[in-house]
mmCIF file of C-alpha atoms in Angstrom:
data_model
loop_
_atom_site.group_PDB
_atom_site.id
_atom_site.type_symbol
_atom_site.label_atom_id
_atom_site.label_comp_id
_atom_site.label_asym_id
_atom_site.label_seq_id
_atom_site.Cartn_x
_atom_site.Cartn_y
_atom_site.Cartn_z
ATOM 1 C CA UNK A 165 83.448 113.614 104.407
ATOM 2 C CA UNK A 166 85.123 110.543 105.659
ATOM 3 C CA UNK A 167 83.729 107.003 105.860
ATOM 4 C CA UNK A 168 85.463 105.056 108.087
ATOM 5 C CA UNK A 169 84.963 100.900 107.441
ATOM 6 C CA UNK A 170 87.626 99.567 109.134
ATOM 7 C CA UNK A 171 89.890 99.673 112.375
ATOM 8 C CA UNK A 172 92.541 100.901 109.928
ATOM 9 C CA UNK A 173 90.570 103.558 108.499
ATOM 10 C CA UNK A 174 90.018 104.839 111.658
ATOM 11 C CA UNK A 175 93.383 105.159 112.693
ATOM 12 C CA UNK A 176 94.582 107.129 109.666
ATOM 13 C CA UNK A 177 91.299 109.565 110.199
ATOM 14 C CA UNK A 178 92.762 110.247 113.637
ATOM 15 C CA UNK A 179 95.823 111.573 112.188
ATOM 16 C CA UNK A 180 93.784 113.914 110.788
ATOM 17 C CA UNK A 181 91.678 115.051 113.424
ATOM 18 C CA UNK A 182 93.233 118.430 115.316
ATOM 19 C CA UNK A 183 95.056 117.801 118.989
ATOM 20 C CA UNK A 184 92.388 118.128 121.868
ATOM 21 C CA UNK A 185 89.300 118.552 119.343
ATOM 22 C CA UNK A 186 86.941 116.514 117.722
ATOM 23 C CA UNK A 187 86.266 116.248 114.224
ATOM 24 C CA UNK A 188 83.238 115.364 111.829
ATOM 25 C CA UNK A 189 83.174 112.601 109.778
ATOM 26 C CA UNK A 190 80.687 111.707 107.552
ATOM 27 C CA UNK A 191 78.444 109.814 109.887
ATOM 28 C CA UNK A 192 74.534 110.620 109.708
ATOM 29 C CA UNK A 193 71.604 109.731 111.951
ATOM 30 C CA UNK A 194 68.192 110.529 110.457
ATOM 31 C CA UNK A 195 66.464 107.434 112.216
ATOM 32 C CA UNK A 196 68.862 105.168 110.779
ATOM 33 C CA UNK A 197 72.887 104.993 110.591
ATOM 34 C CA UNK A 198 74.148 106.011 107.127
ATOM 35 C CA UNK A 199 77.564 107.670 105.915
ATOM 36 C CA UNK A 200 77.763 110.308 103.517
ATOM 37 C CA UNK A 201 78.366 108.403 100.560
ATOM 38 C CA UNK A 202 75.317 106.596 101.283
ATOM 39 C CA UNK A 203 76.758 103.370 102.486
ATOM 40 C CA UNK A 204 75.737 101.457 105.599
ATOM 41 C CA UNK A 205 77.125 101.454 108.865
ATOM 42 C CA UNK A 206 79.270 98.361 108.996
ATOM 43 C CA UNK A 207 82.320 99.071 111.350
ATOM 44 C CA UNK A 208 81.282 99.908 114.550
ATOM 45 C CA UNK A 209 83.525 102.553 117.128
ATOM 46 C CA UNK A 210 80.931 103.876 119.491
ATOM 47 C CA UNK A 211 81.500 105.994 122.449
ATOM 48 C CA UNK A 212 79.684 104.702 125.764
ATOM 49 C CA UNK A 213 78.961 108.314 127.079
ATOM 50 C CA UNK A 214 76.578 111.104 126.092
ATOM 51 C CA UNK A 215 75.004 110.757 122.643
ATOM 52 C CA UNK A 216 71.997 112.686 121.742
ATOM 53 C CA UNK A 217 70.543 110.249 119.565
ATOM 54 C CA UNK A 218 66.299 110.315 119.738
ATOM 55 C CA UNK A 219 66.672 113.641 121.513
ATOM 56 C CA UNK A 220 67.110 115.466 117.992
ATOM 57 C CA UNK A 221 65.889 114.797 114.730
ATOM 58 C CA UNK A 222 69.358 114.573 112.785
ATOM 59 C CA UNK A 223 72.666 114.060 114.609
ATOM 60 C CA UNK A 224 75.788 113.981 112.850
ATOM 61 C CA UNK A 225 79.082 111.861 114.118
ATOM 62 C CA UNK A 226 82.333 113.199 115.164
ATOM 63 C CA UNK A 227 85.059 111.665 116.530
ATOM 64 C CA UNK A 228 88.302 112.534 118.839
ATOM 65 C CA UNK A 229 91.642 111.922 119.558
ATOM 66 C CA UNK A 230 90.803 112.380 123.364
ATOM 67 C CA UNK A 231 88.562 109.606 123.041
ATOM 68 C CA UNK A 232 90.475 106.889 121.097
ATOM 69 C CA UNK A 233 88.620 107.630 118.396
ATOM 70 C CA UNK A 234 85.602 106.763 119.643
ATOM 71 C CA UNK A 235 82.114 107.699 117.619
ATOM 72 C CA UNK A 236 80.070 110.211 119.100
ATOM 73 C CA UNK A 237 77.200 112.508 117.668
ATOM 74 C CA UNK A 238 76.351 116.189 118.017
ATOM 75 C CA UNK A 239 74.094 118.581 116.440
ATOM 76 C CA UNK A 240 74.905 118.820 112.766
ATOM 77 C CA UNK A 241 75.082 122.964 112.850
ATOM 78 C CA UNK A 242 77.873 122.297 115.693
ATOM 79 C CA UNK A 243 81.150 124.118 114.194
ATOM 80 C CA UNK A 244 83.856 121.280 114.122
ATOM 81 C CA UNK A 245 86.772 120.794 111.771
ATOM 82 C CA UNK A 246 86.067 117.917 109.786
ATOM 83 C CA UNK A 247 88.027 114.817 108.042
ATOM 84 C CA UNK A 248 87.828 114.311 104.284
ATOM 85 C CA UNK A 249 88.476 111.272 101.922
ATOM 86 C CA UNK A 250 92.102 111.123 100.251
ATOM 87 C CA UNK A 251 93.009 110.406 97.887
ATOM 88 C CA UNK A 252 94.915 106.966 97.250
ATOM 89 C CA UNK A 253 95.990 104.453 94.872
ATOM 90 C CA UNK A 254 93.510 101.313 94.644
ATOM 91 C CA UNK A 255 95.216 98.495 95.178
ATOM 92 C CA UNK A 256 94.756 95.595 92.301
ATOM 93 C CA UNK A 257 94.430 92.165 92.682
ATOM 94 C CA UNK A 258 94.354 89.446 89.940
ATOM 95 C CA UNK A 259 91.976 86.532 90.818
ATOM 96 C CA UNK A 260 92.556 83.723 89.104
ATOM 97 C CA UNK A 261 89.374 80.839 88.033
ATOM 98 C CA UNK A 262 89.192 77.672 86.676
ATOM 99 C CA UNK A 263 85.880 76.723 85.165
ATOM 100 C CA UNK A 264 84.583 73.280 84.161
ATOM 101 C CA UNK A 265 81.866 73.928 81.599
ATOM 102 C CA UNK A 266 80.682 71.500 78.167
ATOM 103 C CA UNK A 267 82.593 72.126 75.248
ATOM 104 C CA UNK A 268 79.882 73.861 73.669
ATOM 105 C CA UNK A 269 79.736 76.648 75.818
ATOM 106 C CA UNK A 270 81.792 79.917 74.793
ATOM 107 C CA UNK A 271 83.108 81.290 78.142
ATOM 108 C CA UNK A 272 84.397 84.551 75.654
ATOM 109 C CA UNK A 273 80.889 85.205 74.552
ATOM 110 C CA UNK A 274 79.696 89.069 75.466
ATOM 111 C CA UNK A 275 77.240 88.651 77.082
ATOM 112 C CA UNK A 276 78.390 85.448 79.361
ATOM 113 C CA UNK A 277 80.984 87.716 80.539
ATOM 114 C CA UNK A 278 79.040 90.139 81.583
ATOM 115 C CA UNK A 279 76.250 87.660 83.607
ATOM 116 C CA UNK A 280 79.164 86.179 85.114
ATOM 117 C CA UNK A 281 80.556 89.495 86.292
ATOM 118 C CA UNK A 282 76.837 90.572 87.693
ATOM 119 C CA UNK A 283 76.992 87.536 89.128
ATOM 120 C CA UNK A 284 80.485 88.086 91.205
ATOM 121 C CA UNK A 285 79.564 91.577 91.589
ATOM 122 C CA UNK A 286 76.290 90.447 93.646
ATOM 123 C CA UNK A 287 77.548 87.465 95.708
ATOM 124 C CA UNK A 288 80.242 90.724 97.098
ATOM 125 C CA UNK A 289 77.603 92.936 97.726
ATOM 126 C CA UNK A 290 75.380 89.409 99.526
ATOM 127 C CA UNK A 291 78.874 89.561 102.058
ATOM 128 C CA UNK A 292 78.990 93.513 102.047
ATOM 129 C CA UNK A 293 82.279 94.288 100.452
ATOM 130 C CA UNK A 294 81.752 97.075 98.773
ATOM 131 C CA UNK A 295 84.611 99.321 96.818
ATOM 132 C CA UNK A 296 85.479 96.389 94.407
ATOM 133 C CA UNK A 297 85.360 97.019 90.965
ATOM 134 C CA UNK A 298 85.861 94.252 88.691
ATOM 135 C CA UNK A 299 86.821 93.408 85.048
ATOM 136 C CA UNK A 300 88.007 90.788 82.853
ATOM 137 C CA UNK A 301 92.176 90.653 81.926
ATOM 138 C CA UNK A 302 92.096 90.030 78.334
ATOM 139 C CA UNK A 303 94.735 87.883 76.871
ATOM 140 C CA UNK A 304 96.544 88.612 73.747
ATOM 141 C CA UNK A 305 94.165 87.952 71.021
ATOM 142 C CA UNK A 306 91.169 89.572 73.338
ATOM 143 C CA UNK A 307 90.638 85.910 75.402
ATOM 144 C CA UNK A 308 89.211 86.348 78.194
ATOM 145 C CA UNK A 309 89.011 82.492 79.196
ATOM 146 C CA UNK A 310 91.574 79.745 77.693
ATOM 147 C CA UNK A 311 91.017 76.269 77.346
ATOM 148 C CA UNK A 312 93.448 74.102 79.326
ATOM 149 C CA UNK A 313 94.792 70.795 77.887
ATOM 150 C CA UNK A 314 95.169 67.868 80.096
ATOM 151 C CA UNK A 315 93.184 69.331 83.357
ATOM 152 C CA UNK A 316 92.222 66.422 85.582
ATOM 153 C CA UNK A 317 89.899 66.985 87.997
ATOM 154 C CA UNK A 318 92.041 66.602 91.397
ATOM 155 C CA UNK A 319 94.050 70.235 89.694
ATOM 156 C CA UNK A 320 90.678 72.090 90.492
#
């Protein structure tokens, strides 16, 4: 089912979501707020009226055109249409780095590359942006990094 992380992804799960009814989406409560892929509850659209949370052991959320698309939770055996991922094309971004390093160091080197991606990888995950997948663009020749000529400090 859907996980919704955004304002945006909200919106476009409400065009999903039948007239006058409510759909599920893949929010969880078992004691702590969870979607169905497992991810953490990050973006926030809860409804201000009736929620059973505490009074059940499990509640599941829905959500509703009626109510803006506000959260809400019911009984998980409630029968609901529900929304589902789509979907899409990722969108791809080139980032590109300078690095200062001694000239002894080989920025191409295996297993560099791969501690610097862990690296990258983590300090995302440390600011919860999650979804990112990320890889080197090999040059011609299979260069990852080039050495630049002439780079003076006040180009960084």
């Amino acid at each position: 089912m859907a996980t919704v992380r955004s304002s945006t992804e909200n919106q476009m799960a409400m065009t999903l979501v039948p007239a006058d009814n409510r759909s599920w989406i893949g929010l969880f409560n078992d004691g702590r707020f969870y979607w169905s892929d497992g991810s953490s509850v990050l973006f926030e659209n809860w409804d201000n009226g009736y929620n059973p949370i505490g009074s059940m052991t499990v509640v599941c959320g829905v959500t509703s055109i009626d109510n803006s698309g506000k959260f809400n939770f019911f009984s998980c055996e409630t029968k609901l249409p529900f929304v589902c991922y789509s979907i899409y094309s990722p969108k791809k971004q080139v980032v590109k780095m300078i690095l200062e390093t001694k000239d002894s160091v080989d920025l191409n080197d295996p297993v560099l590359k791969a501690n610097i991606l862990k690296k990258l990888q983590d300090r995302l995950e440390e600011h919860r942006v999650t979804g990112v997948t990320l890889k080197w663009k090999e040059h011609p020749g299979g260069e990852v990094f080039r050495k630049e000529k002439n780079l003076k400090k006040t180009d960084l």
